[in-house]
XYZ file of C-alpha atoms in Angstrom:
340
model
C 16.753 -48.176 7.922
C 16.196 -44.657 9.092
C 12.863 -42.889 8.933
C 14.213 -40.767 6.094
C 14.808 -43.727 3.780
C 12.105 -46.126 4.866
C 8.960 -46.072 2.736
C 6.161 -45.118 5.163
C 3.547 -46.562 2.833
C 5.072 -50.083 2.865
C 2.931 -52.590 4.676
C 4.262 -54.501 7.645
C 4.897 -58.262 7.272
C 1.885 -60.487 7.763
C 3.159 -61.884 11.047
C 3.949 -58.530 12.610
C 1.959 -57.692 15.726
C -0.459 -54.749 15.251
C -0.739 -53.748 18.890
C 1.467 -50.717 18.300
C -0.037 -49.758 14.944
C -0.860 -46.159 14.293
C -1.891 -44.325 11.124
C 0.998 -43.034 9.035
C 1.260 -40.707 6.097
C 2.594 -42.255 2.932
C 3.980 -41.328 -0.457
C 3.974 -37.674 -1.578
C 1.795 -36.643 1.360
C 4.432 -37.847 3.788
C 7.134 -36.091 1.762
C 5.291 -32.756 1.764
C 4.619 -33.039 5.485
C 8.266 -33.901 6.105
C 9.467 -30.944 4.037
C 7.248 -28.372 5.711
C 6.714 -29.946 9.126
C 8.247 -26.942 10.919
C 5.739 -24.562 9.291
C 2.852 -26.970 9.899
C 3.688 -27.506 13.573
C 4.079 -23.749 13.991
C 0.657 -23.279 12.424
C -0.852 -25.844 14.784
C 0.845 -24.274 17.795
C -0.260 -20.748 16.930
C -3.812 -21.982 16.399
C -3.936 -23.728 19.777
C -2.469 -20.728 21.612
C -4.835 -18.358 19.820
C -7.863 -20.470 20.694
C -6.870 -20.711 24.368
C -6.297 -16.952 24.606
C -9.616 -16.101 22.947
C -11.572 -18.585 25.065
C -10.015 -17.136 28.223
C -10.717 -13.516 27.240
C -14.260 -14.328 26.194
C -14.883 -15.971 29.546
C -13.724 -12.825 31.336
C -15.983 -10.675 29.153
C -19.034 -12.846 29.718
C -18.405 -12.893 33.468
C -18.340 -9.089 33.431
C -21.527 -8.889 31.362
C -23.238 -11.204 33.836
C -22.619 -8.663 36.606
C -24.356 -5.873 34.675
C -28.027 -5.058 34.873
C -29.792 -6.324 31.710
C -31.176 -2.854 30.997
C -27.647 -1.422 30.819
C -26.463 -3.847 28.131
C -26.897 -1.270 25.398
C -24.403 0.927 23.631
C -25.733 3.953 25.525
C -25.762 2.241 28.907
C -22.504 0.349 29.128
C -19.955 1.678 31.627
C -16.511 2.811 30.423
C -14.960 -0.254 32.060
C -16.541 -2.413 29.356
C -13.941 -1.172 26.867
C -11.260 -3.060 28.794
C -12.989 -6.285 27.682
C -13.750 -5.256 24.111
C -10.378 -3.723 23.215
C -8.665 -7.165 23.167
C -11.437 -8.437 20.905
C -10.853 -5.679 18.382
C -7.065 -6.052 18.661
C -7.059 -9.816 18.066
C -9.485 -9.335 15.181
C -6.955 -6.914 13.678
C -4.158 -9.456 14.136
C -6.185 -12.166 12.387
C -6.612 -9.880 9.394
C -2.939 -10.624 8.628
C -3.650 -14.326 8.060
C -4.021 -13.888 4.264
C -0.739 -11.946 4.101
C 1.159 -14.598 6.057
C -0.470 -17.398 4.068
C 0.702 -15.922 0.789
C 4.169 -14.727 1.782
C 5.361 -17.375 4.256
C 3.498 -20.456 3.042
C 2.573 -19.965 -0.609
C 5.586 -18.166 -2.079
C 8.301 -20.581 -0.807
C 6.196 -23.690 -1.442
C 7.339 -24.452 -4.988
C 10.061 -21.850 -5.498
C 12.075 -23.379 -2.671
C 12.001 -26.823 -4.303
C 12.918 -25.355 -7.674
C 15.790 -23.396 -6.185
C 17.264 -26.334 -4.253
C 16.590 -29.009 -6.866
C 14.129 -30.931 -4.694
C 11.478 -30.664 -7.387
C 13.711 -32.423 -9.909
C 14.498 -35.169 -7.410
C 10.872 -35.696 -6.431
C 9.527 -35.839 -9.973
C 12.307 -38.154 -11.154
C 10.867 -40.912 -8.980
C 7.659 -42.846 -9.582
C 5.498 -39.806 -8.743
C 4.246 -37.799 -11.717
C 4.612 -34.027 -11.865
C 0.862 -33.520 -11.723
C 0.430 -35.700 -8.657
C 3.347 -34.016 -6.936
C 1.928 -30.550 -7.643
C -1.567 -31.511 -6.499
C -0.291 -32.923 -3.216
C 2.114 -30.013 -2.823
C -0.835 -27.605 -2.949
C -3.418 -29.747 -1.168
C -1.581 -30.547 2.072
C -0.764 -26.906 3.024
C -4.208 -25.823 1.827
C -5.890 -28.308 4.185
C -3.698 -27.204 7.087
C -4.364 -23.548 6.318
C -8.122 -24.120 6.026
C -8.277 -25.902 9.382
C -6.152 -23.305 11.165
C -7.881 -20.224 9.739
C -11.294 -21.843 10.125
C -10.768 -22.642 13.796
C -9.361 -19.210 14.651
C -12.095 -17.253 12.883
C -14.827 -19.511 14.280
C -13.654 -18.845 17.832
C -13.350 -15.111 17.104
C -16.904 -15.090 15.719
C -18.117 -16.906 18.844
C -16.361 -14.314 21.013
C -17.713 -11.327 19.094
C -21.313 -12.488 18.622
C -22.686 -11.642 22.130
C -21.401 -8.052 22.007
C -21.646 -7.113 18.328
C -23.005 -3.649 17.844
C -22.647 -2.628 21.507
C -20.063 -0.008 20.563
C -18.817 1.694 17.415
C -15.664 -0.457 17.425
C -17.742 -3.655 17.466
C -20.026 -2.893 14.522
C -20.357 -5.697 11.994
C -18.459 -3.887 9.248
C -15.337 -3.838 11.454
C -15.442 -7.651 11.729
C -16.712 -8.501 8.256
C -13.357 -9.665 6.886
C -12.165 -11.547 9.995
C -15.244 -13.599 10.896
C -17.223 -16.307 9.163
C -16.008 -17.967 5.990
C -14.343 -14.895 4.480
C -10.882 -15.193 6.126
C -10.557 -18.838 5.081
C -11.334 -18.091 1.452
C -9.072 -15.038 1.473
C -6.183 -17.049 2.939
C -6.582 -19.805 0.338
C -6.602 -17.200 -2.423
C -3.392 -15.538 -1.271
C -1.786 -18.937 -0.696
C -2.435 -20.049 -4.286
C -1.331 -16.675 -5.633
C 1.916 -17.003 -3.677
C 2.441 -20.513 -5.048
C 1.863 -19.248 -8.600
C 4.346 -16.393 -8.116
C 6.906 -18.853 -6.766
C 6.403 -21.180 -9.711
C 6.936 -18.365 -12.208
C 9.859 -16.588 -10.524
C 11.581 -19.752 -9.201
C 13.489 -17.848 -6.504
C 12.281 -17.942 -2.905
C 13.239 -14.484 -1.648
C 12.154 -12.704 -4.823
C 8.878 -14.632 -4.803
C 8.154 -13.641 -1.206
C 8.777 -9.952 -1.900
C 6.636 -9.934 -5.034
C 3.894 -11.923 -3.299
C 3.855 -9.411 -0.448
C 3.185 -6.597 -2.903
C 0.501 -8.551 -4.739
C -1.255 -9.640 -1.540
C -1.251 -6.118 -0.096
C -2.749 -4.823 -3.353
C -5.393 -7.548 -3.236
C -6.239 -6.598 0.340
C -6.681 -2.958 -0.651
C -8.972 -3.890 -3.538
C -11.005 -6.139 -1.239
C -11.403 -3.398 1.377
C -12.704 -1.036 -1.297
C -15.084 -3.443 -3.019
C -16.587 -5.778 -0.420
C -19.474 -3.427 0.377
C -20.619 -3.706 -3.242
C -21.506 -7.354 -2.508
C -24.547 -6.170 -0.574
C -27.818 -4.640 -1.672
C -27.967 -0.994 -0.604
C -31.283 -0.071 0.995
C -32.841 3.337 1.636
C -34.899 4.958 4.350
C -36.615 8.317 3.966
C -39.021 10.867 5.413
C -41.866 12.884 3.920
C -42.285 15.587 6.583
C -40.259 18.278 4.863
C -36.724 19.492 5.439
C -37.352 22.768 7.226
C -36.781 23.656 10.874
C -38.074 20.950 13.214
C -38.111 18.247 10.571
C -36.527 15.007 11.753
C -34.014 13.218 9.560
C -34.503 9.489 8.933
C -33.076 7.100 11.527
C -31.024 4.134 10.407
C -31.880 0.624 11.631
C -29.798 -0.833 14.453
C -26.227 -1.764 13.408
C -26.764 -0.451 9.872
C -23.904 1.325 8.125
C -24.678 4.469 6.177
C -23.595 4.466 2.548
C -22.953 7.265 0.110
C -21.740 10.789 0.779
C -24.510 11.854 3.129
C -28.190 12.722 3.204
C -30.148 13.132 -0.020
C -33.236 15.230 -0.673
C -36.318 13.159 -1.486
C -38.861 14.532 -3.961
C -42.578 13.789 -4.253
C -41.929 11.722 -7.393
C -39.497 9.449 -5.539
C -36.406 10.935 -7.133
C -33.439 11.927 -5.015
C -31.392 15.095 -5.244
C -27.889 15.682 -3.947
C -27.630 17.511 -0.621
C -25.852 20.379 -2.432
C -29.101 21.234 -4.257
C -29.933 24.918 -3.690
C -26.772 25.254 -1.597
C -25.955 28.573 -3.236
C -29.086 30.061 -1.621
C -28.663 28.598 1.832
C -27.804 31.995 3.392
C -31.304 33.259 2.588
C -33.808 30.990 4.339
C -36.796 32.088 2.267
C -34.949 31.765 -1.029
C -33.552 28.392 0.021
C -36.998 27.101 1.017
C -38.523 28.385 -2.209
C -35.805 26.662 -4.227
C -36.459 23.323 -2.523
C -40.225 23.690 -2.948
C -39.769 24.390 -6.632
C -38.032 21.033 -6.910
C -40.831 19.301 -4.925
C -38.576 18.251 -2.055
C -40.641 16.532 0.663
C -37.971 15.006 2.943
C -34.644 13.302 3.361
C -33.315 9.939 2.240
C -30.398 7.802 3.479
C -28.688 4.755 1.973
C -27.463 1.971 4.234
C -26.335 -1.634 4.442
C -28.189 -3.695 7.088
C -26.479 -6.212 9.336
C -28.909 -8.863 8.077
C -26.943 -9.028 4.815
C -23.626 -9.805 6.483
C -23.633 -13.584 6.062
C -24.891 -13.538 2.479
C -22.227 -10.967 1.573
C -19.539 -13.076 3.245
C -20.564 -16.219 1.372
C -20.745 -14.354 -1.929
C -17.311 -12.839 -1.403
C -15.890 -16.194 -0.295
C -17.354 -17.882 -3.356
C -15.688 -15.366 -5.660
C -12.329 -15.735 -3.906
C -12.505 -19.533 -3.899
C -13.340 -19.540 -7.611
C -10.290 -17.368 -8.329
C -8.158 -19.544 -6.047
C -9.293 -22.673 -7.910
C -8.416 -21.033 -11.230
C -4.952 -20.048 -9.937
C -4.362 -23.557 -8.548
C -5.361 -25.049 -11.901
C -2.884 -22.739 -13.620
C -0.122 -23.848 -11.222
C -0.807 -27.514 -11.916
C -1.077 -27.183 -15.697
C 1.880 -24.801 -16.047
C 4.019 -26.792 -13.659
C 3.197 -30.067 -15.437
C 4.873 -28.806 -18.604
C 7.468 -26.306 -17.383
C 8.283 -27.314 -13.829
C 11.967 -28.165 -14.463
């Protein structure tokens, strides 16, 4: 019998020698792997190549840092040549931000729609495997592969970025928030399940991929606009006045300023918009009198500290994983009744 017809889960006869035994996939798991083995092997290959490239580039960067004087390893003391080692880091981080898009369009959308379009779903569920079991395995196997691949790539990127984070404006933590830690894995799983749901509903591979692309891009835009709201905005202020010679508040290291700019701080703790008394700014005395009448004592700035990065990532990942679980549940329940 050929490997296509032989049942991989069937046990060997009792007298068969086990010297050449090796673990084999069986049942629906083997079928899903067999169907999508090209995509899975591509995923494994890309992951291995990506890891090797990042490890090599990180080694070069660390060797260069080792040649620098410790006192120069600051954002204001690094030579221009350092950018040659950090530009690849930023570039590869940008490339990894496309993982959720590829997961939804190339892996999620064709997953079920392809089987519905070719009739494979009808063939698979007409055997001894139930629709629910087939759908669960159909989602689980690619999800595991995607989790391992995205997890490994983002872990290595995080390891590469960690020694130099904050050393330049391009390496600030907000630029790497969505491509390091647990966030990319959760985002990829979310887009993957959304793509699978679109494919189940539309039942046509090409149409599902196009629609999924639009949905995933929209999701990415929403995420880029809302992820900062996962953190707790903090403030820093001064009480030495706002006139000539007064120093504005200084943000903590690696903090990102929030809001539209600097606020006026009053003696009661209230804050006024920087446009307060702007109509009298041409007359210094009138402008100062206006601010004094409102009891302005200094400036205030809002910011997000780098210390909140991990908690924000886990909170965002938790929300995305919860939505992904809900979408996967919908796929299983809907597909159980209306798959064919």
